[in-house]
Amino acid sequence: MEYEIVIGMEIHIELGTKTKIFCSCPTEFGQDENTHTCPVCLGMPGVLPVLNEKVVEYATRAGLALNCEIAHFSKMDRKNYFYPDLPKAYQTSQFDLPICTGGVVGIEVDGVKKDIGITRIHIEEDAGKLLHESADGTLLDVNRCGVPLIEIVTEPDLRSAEEARAFAEKVRNILEYTGVSDCKMEQGSMRFDVNLSIREKGCQVLGTRTEMKNLNSFRALIRAVQYESKRQIIELKKGRTIIQETRKWDDTKGTSSSLRSKEEAHDYRYFPEPDLVPIVLEPDYIEKIKSALPELPEAKKQRYIDEYKLPEYDAGVLTTTGVTARFFEDAVALYNEPKQISNWMMVEIPPLLKENELSMENISIAPAQLVALLKLVKNNEISGNTGKEVLKEMFSTGKNPGDIVKEKGLAQMSDSGELEAIIEKIVSDNPKSVEDIGAGNEKAYGFLTGQVMKATKGKANAQVANEIIRAVVAKHLA
Amino acid sequence: MSLTREDVTYVANLARLEFSEDEVTALAEQLGAVLNYAEALSGLDTSKIKATEHVLAVQNVFREDEIKSCLTNEEALANAPESEAGCFKVPRVME
């Protein structure tokens, strides 16, 4: 029997606002425990939350970028449950009237294009962080309580781990472009929940699903989907039924285990939040945000292909993140050689970023510096190989390429007079090679070129050197 | 509309409340009476009335995204029954 995997995702994204969703505490990550709190986010009785206007703006922007309808009327609700990471014993979220509905995101896996439906996007507050390092209790840090989140809920349109990954990456890409979140997975700015079920291929009814919560890397997402789908298929093959439950993914062990079954499932008793008033968005507000949306990755990629004549692959890589695209565009604006820039950005820069533990966000060279280097290479002032060395030096010292070339004496020797003297000597010192060439062994030229490079420490312009070698050898043979 | 004993224990469990057998019986009766009272509204014809999504007629009350001062760690933890390492300390939860 052939099985089909059916996946729906929920993606939580922390919005990049300066302050929390209902109070004026900063959202900054990585601060000392319980230093970014106030009576509102601590859940003190009698306080009054007030919605951050940027949260509405960012959620609207995210919704528009993901092709959603923006609700004219939406409201906040209380989702009630007891867990110590939530001082109020309820999470302020949106239940039946979310701010965005009905979006779509196109993905491509192995050359196959597919649309993934977005059911809804709602705004809510993040919970606190529980630390399990005390011997006889659990410790709570409230700093994260009230950091604004959007939750993106998809239709059950995904069919494999690869599709789930492609979708998650696409969403991250788009949201990073729109500037609503830094989408930093390592800081928990983007987390995935996966709803997964298995059914016979061709069957229209959905199987019983399980839910895996808080996957916080693409790797965890893929592995969790692969593990859980395999587990369910094995269960079904054994004639067992799948239990609807929440499962916890253990990324270290690479396995999932049952957290709670449906019988214990939460009954959240949602009700409208009486302390917050409805959000009513007029068409001109929505239109204003729409018209201010930046060029999104898809459109940018197409423009790179059309305008810069880049191959689709290059255009795809360069538009993967907003910062990469900005770096490329800044470079092209200074130097109209898109393909040369693209080659260096795709091939030479990534390993240097890795080596220096940097990313495109905090890259140590400016587009203008890369351009200066590429001009040196293009004008044959240094060879491509020397250029790579210079780039490496630029990464570690931040110096300009021209200065590095001067300081290290890396300029290519194109001056034929200087080269001629060196080559004349090498040819004279190697009569055997000249003899071999005379006897028709062209390979001997390679040896002579190698000697010239050695003598000039690789600085000889290969093309000029080869021409001179041929001329000098011909003279010796004559 | 009547409320069963099961309804009462279910809701009590969600609210982390514990009741004796007698209390459950009494609450089923009392809460049932409250629901019956509210049930009277179902007798009204509301087909021409717009659904109430929120009880307040006010809308769009927002705050500017501006940082204001926070409590210090000591202030935040001042009322905590137990604290440790700058954190609130709660009974151990399973992870």
Coordinates of C-alpha atoms in Angstrom, one line a residue:
Chain A
M1 CA 0.0 0.0 0.0
E2 CA 1.3 3.4 -0.8
Y3 CA 1.0 6.1 1.9
E4 CA 0.8 9.8 1.7
I5 CA 2.1 12.2 4.4
V6 CA -0.1 15.1 5.1
I7 CA 1.4 18.1 7.0
G8 CA 0.0 21.4 8.2
M9 CA 2.2 23.8 10.0
E10 CA 2.0 26.5 12.6
I11 CA 4.8 29.0 12.5
H12 CA 5.4 31.4 15.4
I13 CA 7.3 34.5 14.6
E14 CA 8.5 37.2 17.1
L15 CA 7.8 40.6 15.6
G16 CA 10.7 43.0 15.6
T17 CA 9.0 45.8 17.6
K18 CA 11.0 47.8 20.1
T19 CA 8.5 47.1 22.9
K20 CA 6.2 44.3 24.0
I21 CA 2.7 43.8 22.7
F22 CA 0.7 45.3 25.6
C23 CA 3.3 47.2 27.6
S24 CA 6.3 49.4 27.1
C25 CA 9.0 47.0 28.2
P26 CA 11.8 46.3 25.6
T27 CA 11.8 43.1 23.7
E28 CA 15.6 42.8 23.5
F29 CA 16.9 39.2 23.6
G30 CA 19.5 37.9 25.9
Q31 CA 19.2 40.2 28.9
D32 CA 19.5 39.3 32.5
E33 CA 16.5 37.4 33.8
N34 CA 13.5 39.4 34.9
T35 CA 14.9 42.8 34.1
H36 CA 12.4 43.6 31.3
T37 CA 9.2 43.4 33.2
C38 CA 6.4 45.6 34.5
P39 CA 3.1 45.1 36.3
V40 CA 1.4 44.4 32.9
C41 CA 3.6 41.6 31.6
L42 CA 4.0 40.2 35.1
G43 CA 0.2 39.7 35.1
M44 CA -0.5 41.8 38.2
P45 CA -4.1 42.3 39.0
G46 CA -5.8 45.5 38.0
V47 CA -3.4 46.5 35.2
L48 CA -4.7 47.5 31.7
P49 CA -2.9 46.3 28.6
V50 CA -2.8 48.6 25.6
L51 CA -2.0 47.2 22.1
N52 CA 1.2 48.3 20.4
E53 CA 0.3 50.0 17.1
K54 CA 3.4 48.5 15.5
V55 CA 2.1 45.0 16.1
V56 CA -1.0 45.8 14.1
E57 CA 1.2 47.4 11.3
Y58 CA 3.7 44.5 11.2
A59 CA 1.0 41.8 11.3
T60 CA -0.8 43.6 8.4
R61 CA 2.4 43.9 6.5
A62 CA 3.2 40.2 7.0
G63 CA -0.3 39.2 6.0
L64 CA -0.1 41.3 2.8
A65 CA 3.3 39.9 1.9
L66 CA 1.8 36.3 2.3
N67 CA -1.1 37.2 0.1
C68 CA -3.7 37.2 2.9
E69 CA -7.0 39.1 3.3
I70 CA -6.7 41.7 6.0
A71 CA -9.7 41.7 8.3
H72 CA -11.7 44.9 8.6
F73 CA -12.7 43.9 12.1
S74 CA -10.6 41.7 14.4
K75 CA -10.4 41.3 18.2
M76 CA -8.2 39.8 20.9
D77 CA -9.3 36.8 23.0
R78 CA -8.2 35.1 26.1
K79 CA -6.9 31.5 25.8
N80 CA -7.0 30.0 29.2
Y81 CA -4.5 27.5 30.5
F82 CA -2.3 26.9 33.5
Y83 CA 1.3 26.7 33.0
P84 CA 4.0 28.6 34.9
D85 CA 5.4 30.3 31.8
L86 CA 2.2 32.3 31.7
P87 CA 1.8 34.5 34.8
K88 CA -1.8 35.6 33.9
A89 CA -2.9 31.9 33.5
Y90 CA -4.2 32.9 30.1
Q91 CA -2.5 34.0 26.8
T92 CA -3.9 37.0 25.0
S93 CA -4.4 35.8 21.5
Q94 CA -7.0 35.9 18.7
F95 CA -9.6 33.2 18.3
D96 CA -12.5 33.5 15.8
L97 CA -11.6 36.8 14.2
P98 CA -7.9 36.8 13.4
I99 CA -6.3 39.8 11.7
C100 CA -5.4 37.9 8.4
T101 CA -7.0 35.0 6.6
G102 CA -6.7 33.1 3.4
G103 CA -3.1 33.6 2.1
V104 CA -1.0 31.6 -0.2
V105 CA 2.8 31.0 -0.6
G106 CA 4.3 29.4 -3.7
I107 CA 7.1 26.8 -3.2
E108 CA 9.2 24.8 -5.5
V109 CA 10.7 21.4 -4.7
D110 CA 12.7 19.4 -7.2
G111 CA 11.4 21.7 -10.0
V112 CA 7.8 21.1 -9.1
K113 CA 5.9 24.3 -8.2
K114 CA 3.1 24.2 -5.7
D115 CA 0.9 26.6 -3.8
I116 CA 0.6 26.3 0.0
G117 CA -2.6 27.7 1.5
I118 CA -2.4 29.9 4.6
T119 CA -5.5 29.5 6.7
R120 CA -4.9 32.5 9.0
I121 CA -2.4 34.7 10.8
H122 CA -3.2 36.0 14.2
I123 CA -1.4 38.1 16.7
E124 CA -0.6 37.0 20.3
E125 CA 1.8 37.3 23.1
D126 CA 4.8 35.1 23.8
A127 CA 5.1 33.2 27.1
G128 CA 8.0 33.4 29.5
K129 CA 11.0 31.1 29.6
L130 CA 11.2 28.2 32.1
L131 CA 14.7 27.2 33.2
H132 CA 15.1 23.8 34.6
E133 CA 18.3 24.3 36.5
S134 CA 17.2 24.5 40.0
A135 CA 17.5 21.3 42.2
D136 CA 14.0 21.5 43.7
G137 CA 11.9 23.6 41.4
T138 CA 11.5 25.3 38.0
L139 CA 12.7 28.9 37.5
L140 CA 10.8 31.5 35.5
D141 CA 12.2 34.4 33.5
V142 CA 9.3 36.7 32.5
N143 CA 11.4 38.9 30.0
R144 CA 9.9 37.1 27.0
C145 CA 6.3 37.3 28.4
G146 CA 4.4 39.7 26.1
V147 CA 6.9 39.8 23.2
P148 CA 4.6 40.1 20.2
L149 CA 4.1 37.1 18.0
I150 CA 2.3 36.3 14.8
E151 CA 1.2 32.7 14.4
I152 CA 0.8 31.6 10.7
V153 CA -1.4 28.5 10.3
T154 CA -1.3 26.6 7.0
E155 CA -3.8 24.4 5.3
P156 CA -2.8 20.7 5.3
D157 CA -1.2 21.2 1.9
L158 CA 2.4 19.9 2.6
R159 CA 3.3 16.4 1.6
S160 CA 7.0 15.9 2.6
A161 CA 9.8 17.1 4.9
E162 CA 11.3 18.8 1.9
E163 CA 8.0 20.7 1.2
A164 CA 7.8 21.7 4.8
R165 CA 11.3 23.0 4.7
A166 CA 10.8 24.8 1.4
F167 CA 7.7 26.5 2.8
A168 CA 9.3 27.5 6.1
E169 CA 12.3 28.9 4.3
K170 CA 10.1 30.8 1.9
V171 CA 8.1 32.3 4.8
R172 CA 11.3 33.3 6.6
N173 CA 12.6 34.8 3.4
I174 CA 9.5 36.9 2.8
L175 CA 9.2 38.1 6.4
E176 CA 12.8 39.0 6.6
Y177 CA 12.4 41.1 3.5
T178 CA 9.4 42.9 4.8
G179 CA 11.3 43.7 8.0
V180 CA 8.7 42.5 10.4
S181 CA 11.1 40.1 12.1
D182 CA 14.7 39.2 12.1
C183 CA 13.5 35.5 11.9
K184 CA 16.6 34.4 13.9
M185 CA 16.0 30.8 14.7
E186 CA 18.8 30.5 17.2
Q187 CA 17.1 33.2 19.3
G188 CA 13.7 31.6 19.0
S189 CA 12.3 34.3 16.7
M190 CA 10.9 31.6 14.5
R191 CA 9.5 28.3 15.8
F192 CA 7.5 25.6 14.0
D193 CA 4.7 23.3 15.1
V194 CA 4.0 20.4 12.8
N195 CA 0.6 18.6 12.5
L196 CA 1.2 15.3 10.7
S197 CA -1.0 12.5 9.6
I198 CA -0.7 9.6 7.2
R199 CA -3.3 8.3 4.7
E200 CA -3.6 5.9 1.9
K201 CA -2.6 7.6 -1.3
G202 CA -5.7 8.8 -3.2
C203 CA -7.8 8.8 -0.1
Q204 CA -9.6 12.1 0.5
V205 CA -10.2 11.7 4.3
L206 CA -7.4 12.9 6.6
G207 CA -5.9 10.4 9.0
T208 CA -5.5 10.9 12.7
R209 CA -2.8 13.5 13.3
T210 CA -0.2 14.2 15.9
E211 CA 1.3 17.5 16.8
M212 CA 4.9 18.3 17.4
K213 CA 5.6 21.6 19.1
N214 CA 8.5 24.1 19.2
L215 CA 10.8 22.8 16.5
N216 CA 13.4 25.6 16.4
S217 CA 15.6 24.9 13.4
F218 CA 15.1 23.7 9.8
R219 CA 17.1 20.6 10.7
A220 CA 14.8 19.8 13.6
L221 CA 11.8 20.4 11.3
I222 CA 13.0 18.0 8.6
R223 CA 14.1 15.3 11.1
A224 CA 11.0 15.5 13.1
V225 CA 8.8 15.1 10.0
Q226 CA 10.9 12.2 8.8
Y227 CA 10.8 10.5 12.1
E228 CA 7.1 11.0 12.8
S229 CA 5.9 10.0 9.3
K230 CA 8.0 6.8 9.5
R231 CA 6.7 6.1 13.0
Q232 CA 3.1 6.5 11.9
I233 CA 3.5 4.4 8.8
I234 CA 5.1 1.6 10.9
E235 CA 2.2 1.8 13.3
L236 CA -0.4 1.6 10.5
K237 CA 1.4 -1.3 8.8
K238 CA 1.2 -3.2 12.1
G239 CA -2.5 -2.6 12.0
R240 CA -2.5 -0.2 14.9
T241 CA -4.3 3.1 15.0
I242 CA -2.7 6.5 15.5
I243 CA -3.5 8.2 18.7
Q244 CA -4.2 11.9 18.5
E245 CA -1.7 13.5 20.8
T246 CA 0.9 16.1 21.3
R247 CA 4.4 14.8 20.9
K248 CA 7.7 16.3 22.0
W249 CA 10.6 16.2 19.6
D250 CA 14.0 15.5 21.2
D251 CA 16.5 16.9 18.7
T252 CA 19.5 15.3 20.5
K253 CA 18.1 11.8 20.5
G254 CA 16.4 12.3 17.1
T255 CA 13.1 10.8 18.4
S256 CA 9.7 12.0 19.5
S257 CA 7.7 10.9 22.5
S258 CA 4.1 11.4 23.7
L259 CA 3.6 14.5 25.7
R260 CA -0.2 14.4 26.3
S261 CA -3.1 12.6 24.6
K262 CA -6.3 14.0 23.4
E263 CA -8.1 13.0 26.6
E264 CA -5.9 15.5 28.5
A265 CA -6.0 17.9 25.6
H266 CA -6.6 21.5 26.6
D267 CA -10.0 23.1 26.6
Y268 CA -8.9 26.7 26.3
R269 CA -12.3 28.3 27.0
Y270 CA -11.6 31.3 24.7
F271 CA -13.5 34.4 25.3
P272 CA -13.2 38.0 24.1
E273 CA -10.6 40.0 26.0
P274 CA -12.5 42.6 27.9
D275 CA -9.5 44.7 28.6
L276 CA -8.7 45.3 24.9
V277 CA -10.9 46.9 22.3
P278 CA -11.5 45.6 18.7
I279 CA -9.1 46.4 15.9
V280 CA -10.8 48.1 13.0
L281 CA -8.7 48.6 9.8
E282 CA -9.9 50.8 7.0
P283 CA -9.1 50.1 3.4
D284 CA -6.8 53.2 3.2
Y285 CA -4.7 52.0 6.1
I286 CA -4.3 48.6 4.5
E287 CA -3.6 50.2 1.1
K288 CA -0.9 52.4 2.6
I289 CA 0.9 49.5 4.1
K290 CA 0.5 47.5 0.8
S291 CA 2.0 50.3 -1.3
A292 CA 5.0 50.6 1.1
L293 CA 5.8 46.8 0.9
P294 CA 9.4 46.3 -0.4
E295 CA 10.1 44.2 -3.6
L296 CA 9.5 40.6 -2.4
P297 CA 12.0 37.8 -3.2
E298 CA 10.1 36.3 -6.1
A299 CA 9.8 39.6 -7.9
K300 CA 13.4 40.5 -7.1
K301 CA 14.6 37.1 -8.5
Q302 CA 12.8 37.7 -11.7
R303 CA 14.2 41.2 -12.0
Y304 CA 17.7 39.9 -11.5
I305 CA 17.1 37.5 -14.4
D306 CA 15.6 40.1 -16.7
E307 CA 17.7 43.2 -15.7
Y308 CA 21.1 41.7 -14.9
K309 CA 20.8 38.7 -17.2
L310 CA 21.8 36.4 -14.3
P311 CA 21.1 32.7 -14.5
E312 CA 18.1 31.6 -12.5
Y313 CA 20.3 29.8 -10.0
D314 CA 22.3 32.9 -9.3
A315 CA 19.2 35.0 -9.0
G316 CA 17.8 32.5 -6.5
V317 CA 20.9 32.4 -4.3
L318 CA 21.3 36.2 -4.3
T319 CA 17.7 36.8 -3.2
T320 CA 17.6 34.2 -0.5
T321 CA 17.9 36.9 2.1
G322 CA 17.2 40.6 2.0
V323 CA 20.7 41.5 3.2
T324 CA 22.4 39.4 0.5
A325 CA 20.2 41.1 -2.1
R326 CA 21.0 44.5 -0.7
F327 CA 24.8 43.8 -0.8
F328 CA 24.5 42.6 -4.4
E329 CA 22.5 45.6 -5.5
D330 CA 24.8 48.1 -3.8
A331 CA 27.8 46.4 -5.5
V332 CA 26.1 46.4 -8.9
A333 CA 25.2 50.1 -8.5
L334 CA 28.9 50.9 -8.2
Y335 CA 30.1 48.4 -10.9
N336 CA 28.0 47.1 -13.7
E337 CA 29.3 43.6 -13.8
P338 CA 26.5 41.6 -12.2
K339 CA 27.8 38.1 -13.2
Q340 CA 31.3 38.8 -11.9
I341 CA 29.9 40.1 -8.6
S342 CA 27.5 37.2 -8.4
N343 CA 30.3 34.6 -8.9
W344 CA 32.3 36.1 -6.1
M345 CA 29.4 36.4 -3.8
M346 CA 28.2 32.9 -4.4
V347 CA 31.6 31.1 -4.5
E348 CA 34.2 33.1 -2.6
I349 CA 32.3 34.9 0.1
P350 CA 30.4 32.1 1.8
P351 CA 33.5 30.1 2.9
L352 CA 35.1 33.2 4.3
L353 CA 32.0 34.1 6.2
K354 CA 32.0 30.7 7.8
E355 CA 35.7 30.9 8.5
N356 CA 35.3 34.2 10.3
E357 CA 32.1 33.2 12.0
L358 CA 30.2 35.9 10.3
S359 CA 27.0 36.1 8.2
M360 CA 25.8 38.5 5.5
E361 CA 24.2 40.6 8.3
N362 CA 27.5 41.5 9.9
I363 CA 29.9 40.9 7.0
S364 CA 33.2 42.7 7.5
I365 CA 33.6 44.1 4.0
A366 CA 31.5 46.7 2.3
P367 CA 30.1 46.3 -1.2
A368 CA 32.4 49.1 -2.4
Q369 CA 35.4 47.1 -1.2
L370 CA 34.4 44.0 -3.1
V371 CA 33.9 46.2 -6.2
A372 CA 37.4 47.7 -5.8
L373 CA 38.8 44.1 -5.7
L374 CA 36.8 42.9 -8.7
K375 CA 38.1 45.9 -10.7
L376 CA 41.7 44.9 -9.9
V377 CA 41.0 41.4 -11.2
K378 CA 39.1 42.6 -14.2
N379 CA 41.9 45.0 -15.2
N380 CA 44.5 42.3 -14.8
E381 CA 46.3 44.1 -12.1
I382 CA 46.1 41.0 -10.0
S383 CA 45.2 37.5 -11.0
G384 CA 41.9 35.8 -9.9
N385 CA 43.9 33.6 -7.5
T386 CA 45.6 36.5 -6.0
G387 CA 42.2 38.2 -5.7
K388 CA 41.0 35.3 -3.6
E389 CA 44.0 35.8 -1.3
V390 CA 43.3 39.5 -1.1
L391 CA 39.7 38.9 -0.3
K392 CA 40.7 36.6 2.6
E393 CA 43.0 39.4 3.9
M394 CA 40.1 41.9 3.5
F395 CA 37.9 39.8 5.7
S396 CA 40.4 39.5 8.5
T397 CA 41.8 43.0 8.5
G398 CA 39.0 45.1 6.9
K399 CA 41.7 46.8 4.7
N400 CA 41.0 48.0 1.2
P401 CA 42.1 45.7 -1.6
G402 CA 44.4 48.3 -3.2
D403 CA 46.3 48.7 0.0
I404 CA 46.7 45.0 0.6
V405 CA 48.0 44.6 -3.0
K406 CA 50.5 47.4 -2.5
E407 CA 51.7 46.3 1.0
K408 CA 52.2 42.7 0.0
G409 CA 53.5 43.5 -3.4
L410 CA 50.9 41.3 -5.1
A411 CA 50.4 43.4 -8.2
Q412 CA 50.5 41.3 -11.3
M413 CA 53.6 41.6 -13.5
S414 CA 52.3 42.6 -16.9
D415 CA 55.3 44.7 -17.7
S416 CA 56.8 42.7 -20.6
G417 CA 60.3 44.2 -20.1
E418 CA 60.6 43.0 -16.6
L419 CA 59.0 39.6 -17.5
E420 CA 61.3 39.2 -20.5
A421 CA 64.4 39.4 -18.4
I422 CA 63.1 36.7 -16.0
I423 CA 61.9 34.5 -18.8
E424 CA 65.2 34.9 -20.8
K425 CA 67.1 33.6 -17.8
I426 CA 64.7 30.6 -17.2
V427 CA 64.8 29.5 -20.8
S428 CA 68.6 29.7 -20.9
D429 CA 68.8 27.7 -17.6
N430 CA 66.6 25.0 -19.1
P431 CA 68.0 23.9 -22.5
K432 CA 66.4 20.5 -22.1
S433 CA 63.0 22.0 -22.2
V434 CA 63.8 24.0 -25.3
E435 CA 65.1 20.8 -26.9
D436 CA 61.9 19.0 -26.0
I437 CA 59.8 21.7 -27.5
G438 CA 61.9 21.6 -30.6
A439 CA 61.2 17.9 -30.7
G440 CA 57.5 18.6 -30.7
N441 CA 56.8 18.1 -27.0
E442 CA 54.4 21.0 -26.2
K443 CA 54.1 19.9 -22.6
A444 CA 57.5 21.4 -21.9
Y445 CA 55.9 24.9 -22.1
G446 CA 53.9 24.0 -19.0
F447 CA 57.1 23.4 -17.1
L448 CA 58.5 26.7 -18.2
T449 CA 55.3 28.6 -17.2
G450 CA 55.5 26.9 -13.8
Q451 CA 59.1 28.1 -13.4
V452 CA 58.1 31.7 -14.3
M453 CA 55.3 31.6 -11.8
K454 CA 57.7 30.3 -9.2
A455 CA 60.2 33.0 -9.9
T456 CA 57.6 35.7 -9.8
K457 CA 55.7 34.2 -6.8
G458 CA 52.6 33.8 -8.9
K459 CA 52.4 37.4 -9.9
A460 CA 53.2 37.1 -13.6
N461 CA 50.3 37.7 -15.8
A462 CA 49.8 34.3 -17.2
Q463 CA 48.7 35.4 -20.7
V464 CA 51.6 37.9 -21.1
A465 CA 54.1 35.4 -19.7
N466 CA 53.0 32.6 -22.1
E467 CA 53.4 34.9 -25.1
I468 CA 56.9 35.9 -24.1
I469 CA 57.9 32.3 -23.3
R470 CA 56.8 31.3 -26.8
A471 CA 58.7 34.2 -28.4
V472 CA 61.9 33.5 -26.4
V473 CA 61.8 29.7 -27.0
A474 CA 61.4 30.4 -30.7
K475 CA 64.4 32.7 -30.7
H476 CA 66.5 29.9 -28.9
L477 CA 65.4 27.3 -31.4
A478 CA 66.1 29.5 -34.4
Chain B
M1 CA -30.9 23.5 30.5
S2 CA -29.5 21.3 33.1
L3 CA -25.9 20.8 34.2
T4 CA -24.6 17.3 34.9
R5 CA -22.2 16.4 37.7
E6 CA -19.7 15.5 34.9
D7 CA -20.0 19.0 33.6
V8 CA -19.1 20.4 37.0
T9 CA -16.1 18.1 37.6
Y10 CA -14.8 18.8 34.1
V11 CA -15.0 22.6 34.5
A12 CA -13.6 22.3 38.1
N13 CA -10.7 20.3 36.7
L14 CA -10.0 23.0 34.1
A15 CA -10.0 25.6 36.8
R16 CA -7.9 23.4 39.1
L17 CA -10.6 23.3 41.8
E18 CA -11.5 20.4 44.0
F19 CA -15.0 19.7 45.4
S20 CA -16.6 17.1 47.6
E21 CA -19.4 14.9 46.3
D22 CA -21.9 17.1 48.0
E23 CA -20.5 20.3 46.6
V24 CA -20.5 18.9 43.1
T25 CA -24.2 18.0 43.5
A26 CA -25.0 21.5 44.9
L27 CA -23.0 23.3 42.2
A28 CA -24.6 21.3 39.4
E29 CA -28.0 22.6 40.7
Q30 CA -26.9 26.2 41.3
L31 CA -24.9 26.6 38.1
G32 CA -27.7 24.9 36.2
A33 CA -30.1 27.5 37.6
V34 CA -27.8 30.3 36.4
L35 CA -27.7 28.8 32.9
N36 CA -31.4 28.4 32.9
Y37 CA -31.8 32.1 33.8
A38 CA -29.5 33.1 30.9
E39 CA -31.4 30.6 28.6
A40 CA -34.4 33.0 28.7
L41 CA -32.6 35.1 26.2
S42 CA -32.9 32.3 23.6
G43 CA -36.6 33.0 23.5
L44 CA -36.0 36.4 21.9
D45 CA -36.0 36.9 18.1
T46 CA -32.5 38.2 17.4
S47 CA -32.6 37.5 13.7
K48 CA -32.5 41.3 12.9
I49 CA -29.8 42.1 15.4
K50 CA -26.1 42.3 14.5
A51 CA -24.0 39.9 16.5
T52 CA -22.1 41.4 19.4
E53 CA -18.4 40.6 18.8
H54 CA -17.2 42.7 21.7
V55 CA -19.0 44.4 24.5
L56 CA -17.2 47.8 24.1
A57 CA -18.2 50.2 21.5
V58 CA -14.6 51.7 21.5
Q59 CA -12.1 50.6 18.9
N60 CA -8.4 51.1 17.9
V61 CA -6.9 52.1 21.2
F62 CA -3.2 51.8 20.5
R63 CA 0.1 52.6 22.2
E64 CA 3.2 54.0 20.4
D65 CA 6.1 51.6 20.2
E66 CA 8.3 53.5 22.7
I67 CA 10.4 51.9 25.5
K68 CA 9.6 53.1 29.0
S69 CA 11.3 52.1 32.2
C70 CA 10.9 48.6 33.6
L71 CA 10.9 47.2 37.2
T72 CA 14.2 46.2 38.6
N73 CA 14.8 42.5 39.1
E74 CA 14.4 43.1 42.9
E75 CA 11.1 44.9 42.4
A76 CA 9.8 42.3 40.0
L77 CA 10.6 39.5 42.5
A78 CA 9.5 41.4 45.6
N79 CA 6.1 39.6 45.9
A80 CA 7.4 36.2 44.8
P81 CA 6.8 33.5 47.5
E82 CA 10.1 31.9 46.3
S83 CA 12.9 33.1 44.0
E84 CA 16.3 31.8 43.0
A85 CA 19.0 33.2 40.7
G86 CA 17.0 36.2 39.7
C87 CA 14.0 34.1 38.8
F88 CA 10.6 33.2 40.1
K89 CA 10.7 29.8 41.5
V90 CA 7.7 27.5 41.0
P91 CA 7.1 23.8 41.8
R92 CA 8.9 21.6 39.3
V93 CA 7.2 21.1 36.0
M94 CA 7.9 18.2 33.8
E95 CA 9.8 18.9 30.5

